PDB file of C-alpha atoms in Angstrom:
ATOM      1  CA  MET A   7       0.311  -0.390   0.113  1.00  0.00           C
ATOM      2  CA  LEU A   8       3.046   2.042   0.615  1.00  0.00           C
ATOM      3  CA  ASP A   9       5.342   1.271  -1.665  1.00  0.00           C
ATOM      4  CA  ASP A  10       5.193   4.699  -3.163  1.00  0.00           C
ATOM      5  CA  SER A  11       8.461   6.441  -3.363  1.00  0.00           C
ATOM      6  CA  GLY A  12       7.074   9.200  -3.443  1.00  0.00           C
ATOM      7  CA  VAL A  13       5.664   9.303  -0.324  1.00  0.00           C
ATOM      8  CA  ASP A  14       9.238   8.008   0.769  1.00  0.00           C
ATOM      9  CA  ASP A  15      10.814  11.002  -0.389  1.00  0.00           C
ATOM     10  CA  LEU A  16       8.062  13.553   0.879  1.00  0.00           C
ATOM     11  CA  VAL A  17       8.720  12.133   4.337  1.00  0.00           C
ATOM     12  CA  ARG A  18      12.761  12.404   4.156  1.00  0.00           C
ATOM     13  CA  GLN A  19      12.717  15.981   3.069  1.00  0.00           C
ATOM     14  CA  TRP A  20      10.216  17.121   5.503  1.00  0.00           C
ATOM     15  CA  THR A  21      12.038  15.273   8.171  1.00  0.00           C
ATOM     16  CA  GLU A  22      14.557  16.666   6.729  1.00  0.00           C
ATOM     17  CA  ASP A  23      13.769  20.414   7.146  1.00  0.00           C
ATOM     18  CA  HIS A  24      13.249  19.840  10.302  1.00  0.00           C
ATOM     19  CA  SER A  25      15.615  18.277  12.581  1.00  0.00           C
ATOM     20  CA  LYS A  26      17.749  19.982  14.626  1.00  0.00           C
ATOM     21  CA  ALA A  27      20.410  21.258  13.485  1.00  0.00           C
ATOM     22  CA  THR A  28      23.188  24.036  15.400  1.00  0.00           C
ATOM     23  CA  GLU A  29      21.345  26.729  14.187  1.00  0.00           C
ATOM     24  CA  SER A  30      17.996  26.428  14.584  1.00  0.00           C
ATOM     25  CA  ASP A  31      18.477  25.445  17.795  1.00  0.00           C
ATOM     26  CA  GLU A  32      19.862  29.128  17.929  1.00  0.00           C
ATOM     27  CA  ILE A  33      16.691  30.754  15.896  1.00  0.00           C
ATOM     28  CA  ASN A  34      14.355  29.223  18.286  1.00  0.00           C
ATOM     29  CA  ARG A  35      15.727  29.971  21.887  1.00  0.00           C
ATOM     30  CA  ILE A  36      16.080  33.369  20.596  1.00  0.00           C
ATOM     31  CA  ALA A  37      12.509  33.693  19.497  1.00  0.00           C
ATOM     32  CA  SER A  38      12.033  31.703  23.255  1.00  0.00           C
ATOM     33  CA  GLU A  39      13.414  34.982  24.919  1.00  0.00           C
ATOM     34  CA  TRP A  40      11.562  37.993  22.377  1.00  0.00           C
ATOM     35  CA  LEU A  41       8.727  35.818  23.333  1.00  0.00           C
ATOM     36  CA  ALA A  42       8.979  35.140  26.603  1.00  0.00           C
ATOM     37  CA  ASP A  43       8.464  39.410  26.664  1.00  0.00           C
ATOM     38  CA  VAL A  44       5.743  40.166  24.812  1.00  0.00           C
ATOM     39  CA  PRO A  45       2.529  40.508  26.252  1.00  0.00           C
ATOM     40  CA  VAL A  46       0.128  37.670  26.683  1.00  0.00           C
ATOM     41  CA  GLN A  47      -2.441  38.379  24.827  1.00  0.00           C
ATOM     42  CA  PRO A  48      -5.832  35.988  25.886  1.00  0.00           C
ATOM     43  CA  ARG A  49      -7.195  32.949  24.347  1.00  0.00           C
ATOM     44  CA  THR A  50     -10.136  33.328  21.605  1.00  0.00           C
ATOM     45  CA  GLY A  51     -12.532  30.680  19.704  1.00  0.00           C
ATOM     46  CA  ILE A  52     -15.475  29.959  18.032  1.00  0.00           C
ATOM     47  CA  PRO A  53     -19.006  31.664  19.721  1.00  0.00           C
ATOM     48  CA  GLY A  54     -20.171  28.361  21.249  1.00  0.00           C
ATOM     49  CA  GLN A  55     -17.093  26.847  21.936  1.00  0.00           C
ATOM     50  CA  ARG A  56     -17.062  28.416  25.672  1.00  0.00           C
ATOM     51  CA  ALA A  57     -15.627  25.813  28.572  1.00  0.00           C
ATOM     52  CA  ARG A  58     -17.162  24.143  31.015  1.00  0.00           C
ATOM     53  CA  GLY A  59     -21.259  27.031  29.645  1.00  0.00           C
ATOM     54  CA  GLY A  60     -21.898  29.881  31.412  1.00  0.00           C
ATOM     55  CA  SER A  61     -19.570  33.474  30.432  1.00  0.00           C
ATOM     56  CA  GLY A  62     -16.778  31.481  31.169  1.00  0.00           C
ATOM     57  CA  SER A  63     -13.389  31.826  28.475  1.00  0.00           C
ATOM     58  CA  TRP A  64     -13.599  30.577  24.962  1.00  0.00           C
ATOM     59  CA  ALA A  65     -12.851  27.029  24.818  1.00  0.00           C
ATOM     60  CA  ALA A  66      -9.714  25.730  22.750  1.00  0.00           C
ATOM     61  CA  VAL A  67     -10.232  24.431  18.758  1.00  0.00           C
ATOM     62  CA  GLU A  68      -7.885  21.181  18.106  1.00  0.00           C
ATOM     63  CA  ALA A  69      -6.989  21.527  14.966  1.00  0.00           C
ATOM     64  CA  THR A  70      -7.213  18.609  13.822  1.00  0.00           C
ATOM     65  CA  ASP A  71     -10.189  14.847  14.965  1.00  0.00           C
ATOM     66  CA  PRO A  72      -7.750  12.862  17.084  1.00  0.00           C
ATOM     67  CA  ARG A  73      -9.297  10.361  15.277  1.00  0.00           C
ATOM     68  CA  PHE A  74      -7.485  11.008  12.358  1.00  0.00           C
ATOM     69  CA  PHE A  75      -4.582  12.038  13.266  1.00  0.00           C
ATOM     70  CA  ALA A  76      -5.207   8.223  15.718  1.00  0.00           C
ATOM     71  CA  ALA A  77      -5.925   6.764  12.123  1.00  0.00           C
ATOM     72  CA  MET A  78      -2.701   7.822  10.639  1.00  0.00           C
ATOM     73  CA  ARG A  79       0.035   6.568  13.475  1.00  0.00           C
ATOM     74  CA  GLU A  80      -1.754   2.929  13.025  1.00  0.00           C
ATOM     75  CA  ARG A  81      -0.620   3.243   9.205  1.00  0.00           C
ATOM     76  CA  LEU A  82       2.793   5.804   9.640  1.00  0.00           C
ATOM     77  CA  PRO A  83       3.957   4.761  12.626  1.00  0.00           C
ATOM     78  CA  GLU A  84       7.746   6.615  12.027  1.00  0.00           C
ATOM     79  CA  VAL A  85       5.638   9.345  10.916  1.00  0.00           C
ATOM     80  CA  PRO A  86       6.836  12.613  12.614  1.00  0.00           C
ATOM     81  CA  ALA A  87       3.606  13.850  14.178  1.00  0.00           C
ATOM     82  CA  GLU A  88       3.903  17.239  12.872  1.00  0.00           C
ATOM     83  CA  LEU A  89       3.617  16.100   9.311  1.00  0.00           C
ATOM     84  CA  LEU A  90       0.676  13.217  10.076  1.00  0.00           C
ATOM     85  CA  SER A  91      -1.314  16.640  11.537  1.00  0.00           C
ATOM     86  CA  ALA A  92      -1.274  18.624   8.471  1.00  0.00           C
ATOM     87  CA  ALA A  93      -2.516  15.619   6.362  1.00  0.00           C
ATOM     88  CA  ALA A  94      -4.701  14.647   9.308  1.00  0.00           C
ATOM     89  CA  GLY A  95      -6.056  18.526   8.611  1.00  0.00           C
ATOM     90  CA  TRP A  96      -6.505  17.837   4.651  1.00  0.00           C
ATOM     91  CA  TRP A  97      -8.371  15.172   5.108  1.00  0.00           C
ATOM     92  CA  GLN A  98     -10.583  16.018   7.783  1.00  0.00           C
ATOM     93  CA  MET A  99     -11.740  19.467   5.343  1.00  0.00           C
ATOM     94  CA  VAL A 100     -12.693  16.993   2.770  1.00  0.00           C
ATOM     95  CA  GLY A 101     -14.711  14.283   4.434  1.00  0.00           C
ATOM     96  CA  GLY A 102     -14.621  11.605   6.615  1.00  0.00           C
ATOM     97  CA  LEU A 103     -12.440   8.992   8.668  1.00  0.00           C
ATOM     98  CA  ALA A 104     -14.324   6.384   7.043  1.00  0.00           C
ATOM     99  CA  GLU A 105     -14.285   8.083   2.460  1.00  0.00           C
ATOM    100  CA  ALA A 106      -9.778   8.229   4.017  1.00  0.00           C
ATOM    101  CA  LYS A 107      -9.061   4.879   4.837  1.00  0.00           C
ATOM    102  CA  GLU A 108     -11.399   3.305   2.088  1.00  0.00           C
ATOM    103  CA  TRP A 109      -9.067   5.953  -0.046  1.00  0.00           C
ATOM    104  CA  TRP A 110      -5.273   3.940   2.307  1.00  0.00           C
ATOM    105  CA  ASP A 111      -6.623   0.776   1.231  1.00  0.00           C
ATOM    106  CA  ALA A 112      -7.075   1.632  -2.329  1.00  0.00           C
ATOM    107  CA  GLY A 113      -3.667   2.194  -2.323  1.00  0.00           C
ATOM    108  CA  ILE A 114      -2.558   6.114  -1.583  1.00  0.00           C
ATOM    109  CA  SER A 115      -0.300   6.603   1.229  1.00  0.00           C
ATOM    110  CA  PRO A 116      -2.245   9.203   3.751  1.00  0.00           C
ATOM    111  CA  LEU A 117       0.160  11.581   3.444  1.00  0.00           C
ATOM    112  CA  ASP A 118      -0.631  11.767  -0.289  1.00  0.00           C
ATOM    113  CA  GLN A 119      -2.721  15.425  -1.933  1.00  0.00           C
ATOM    114  CA  ARG A 120      -2.806  13.744  -5.029  1.00  0.00           C
ATOM    115  CA  ALA A 121      -5.995  12.149  -3.957  1.00  0.00           C
ATOM    116  CA  LEU A 122      -7.570  15.101  -2.567  1.00  0.00           C
ATOM    117  CA  ASP A 123      -7.118  15.931  -6.302  1.00  0.00           C
ATOM    118  CA  TYR A 124      -8.451  12.421  -7.355  1.00  0.00           C
ATOM    119  CA  ARG A 125     -10.807  12.191  -5.510  1.00  0.00           C
ATOM    120  CA  ALA A 126     -11.984  16.305  -6.439  1.00  0.00           C
ATOM    121  CA  ALA A 127     -10.809  14.993 -10.296  1.00  0.00           C
ATOM    122  CA  GLY A 128     -14.119  12.627  -9.676  1.00  0.00           C
ATOM    123  CA  LEU A 129     -12.738   9.372  -8.721  1.00  0.00           C
ATOM    124  CA  ALA A 130     -13.962   6.818  -5.748  1.00  0.00           C
ATOM    125  CA  PRO A 131     -11.269   4.582  -3.913  1.00  0.00           C
ATOM    126  CA  SER A 132     -12.922   1.349  -6.029  1.00  0.00           C
ATOM    127  CA  ASP A 133     -11.921   3.261  -9.181  1.00  0.00           C
ATOM    128  CA  LEU A 134      -8.252   2.319  -8.612  1.00  0.00           C
ATOM    129  CA  SER A 135      -9.020  -0.879  -8.963  1.00  0.00           C
ATOM    130  CA  ARG A 136     -10.390  -0.454 -12.185  1.00  0.00           C
ATOM    131  CA  ARG A 137      -8.778  -1.028 -15.802  1.00  0.00           C
ATOM    132  CA  LEU A 138      -7.745   1.747 -18.465  1.00  0.00           C
ATOM    133  CA  GLY A 139      -5.947  -1.446 -20.527  1.00  0.00           C
ATOM    134  CA  PRO A 140      -2.898  -2.327 -19.309  1.00  0.00           C
ATOM    135  CA  LEU A 141      -3.045  -0.652 -16.653  1.00  0.00           C
ATOM    136  CA  THR A 142      -5.476  -0.148 -13.478  1.00  0.00           C
ATOM    137  CA  VAL A 143      -6.361   3.622 -12.867  1.00  0.00           C
ATOM    138  CA  LEU A 144      -3.624   4.265 -10.167  1.00  0.00           C
ATOM    139  CA  GLN A 145      -0.472   2.875 -11.980  1.00  0.00           C
ATOM    140  CA  HIS A 146      -2.472   4.935 -14.504  1.00  0.00           C
ATOM    141  CA  LEU A 147      -1.972   8.049 -12.371  1.00  0.00           C
ATOM    142  CA  ARG A 148       1.756   7.069 -11.081  1.00  0.00           C
ATOM    143  CA  LYS A 149       2.544   6.457 -14.715  1.00  0.00           C
ATOM    144  CA  GLY A 150       1.749  11.084 -14.479  1.00  0.00           C
ATOM    145  CA  SER A 151      -1.658  10.769 -16.469  1.00  0.00           C
ATOM    146  CA  ALA A 152      -4.328  12.886 -15.801  1.00  0.00           C
ATOM    147  CA  PRO A 153      -7.145  12.694 -13.561  1.00  0.00           C
ATOM    148  CA  ALA A 154      -9.260  14.214 -15.942  1.00  0.00           C
ATOM    149  CA  TRP A 155      -8.392  11.623 -18.190  1.00  0.00           C
ATOM    150  CA  CYS A 156      -9.112   8.484 -16.032  1.00  0.00           C
ATOM    151  CA  VAL A 157     -12.050   9.753 -15.578  1.00  0.00           C
ATOM    152  CA  ALA A 158     -12.626  10.387 -19.120  1.00  0.00           C
ATOM    153  CA  ARG A 159     -11.443   6.992 -20.140  1.00  0.00           C
ATOM    154  CA  LEU A 160     -13.906   5.617 -17.442  1.00  0.00           C
ATOM    155  CA  GLN A 161     -16.816   6.869 -18.053  1.00  0.00           C
ATOM    156  CA  ARG A 162     -16.267   6.604 -21.786  1.00  0.00           C
ATOM    157  CA  GLN A 163     -15.803   2.602 -19.705  1.00  0.00           C
ATOM    158  CA  ASN A 164     -19.132   2.543 -18.533  1.00  0.00           C
ATOM    159  CA  GLU A 165     -21.016   3.773 -21.261  1.00  0.00           C
ATOM    160  CA  ARG A 166     -20.255   1.429 -24.004  1.00  0.00           C
ATOM    161  CA  ARG A 167     -21.138  -1.304 -21.414  1.00  0.00           C
ATOM    162  CA  SER A 168     -23.860   0.416 -21.072  1.00  0.00           C
ATOM    163  CA  ALA A 169     -24.885   0.054 -24.681  1.00  0.00           C
TER     164      ALA A 169
END
């Protein structure tokens, strides 16, 4: 399922970009000292998310649904949490956890944001295993075929079958 070399390259690149170096340690130290001098602003939230009701302060908003994060952590235990959180954020914006799992089970890594493009073009997880000539839709996509081209070919295939 996760044999796409592009995903491995993405994880490797992200890890290299976010590894702790002496320069970034110095930057973080300076930023921490600077932020310590800045007055603390009250936490904000969106209406309806008051902590325990009443006139209390606003509740913090979670950026990533913990269910999405847990599902991704289960499938990709070695990936840094920040990367999983970012990817989970994209998935939770477009659909439910069940749909995301369908894409993963169909052969698209949870870190591969191209699945969102495939979904927007009209492909479903079940389409990825369908054949277009000698290759499956997923193989065509991995070789660089446009998702719209795959959708059009699948529609023509369906029209021929129903005629």
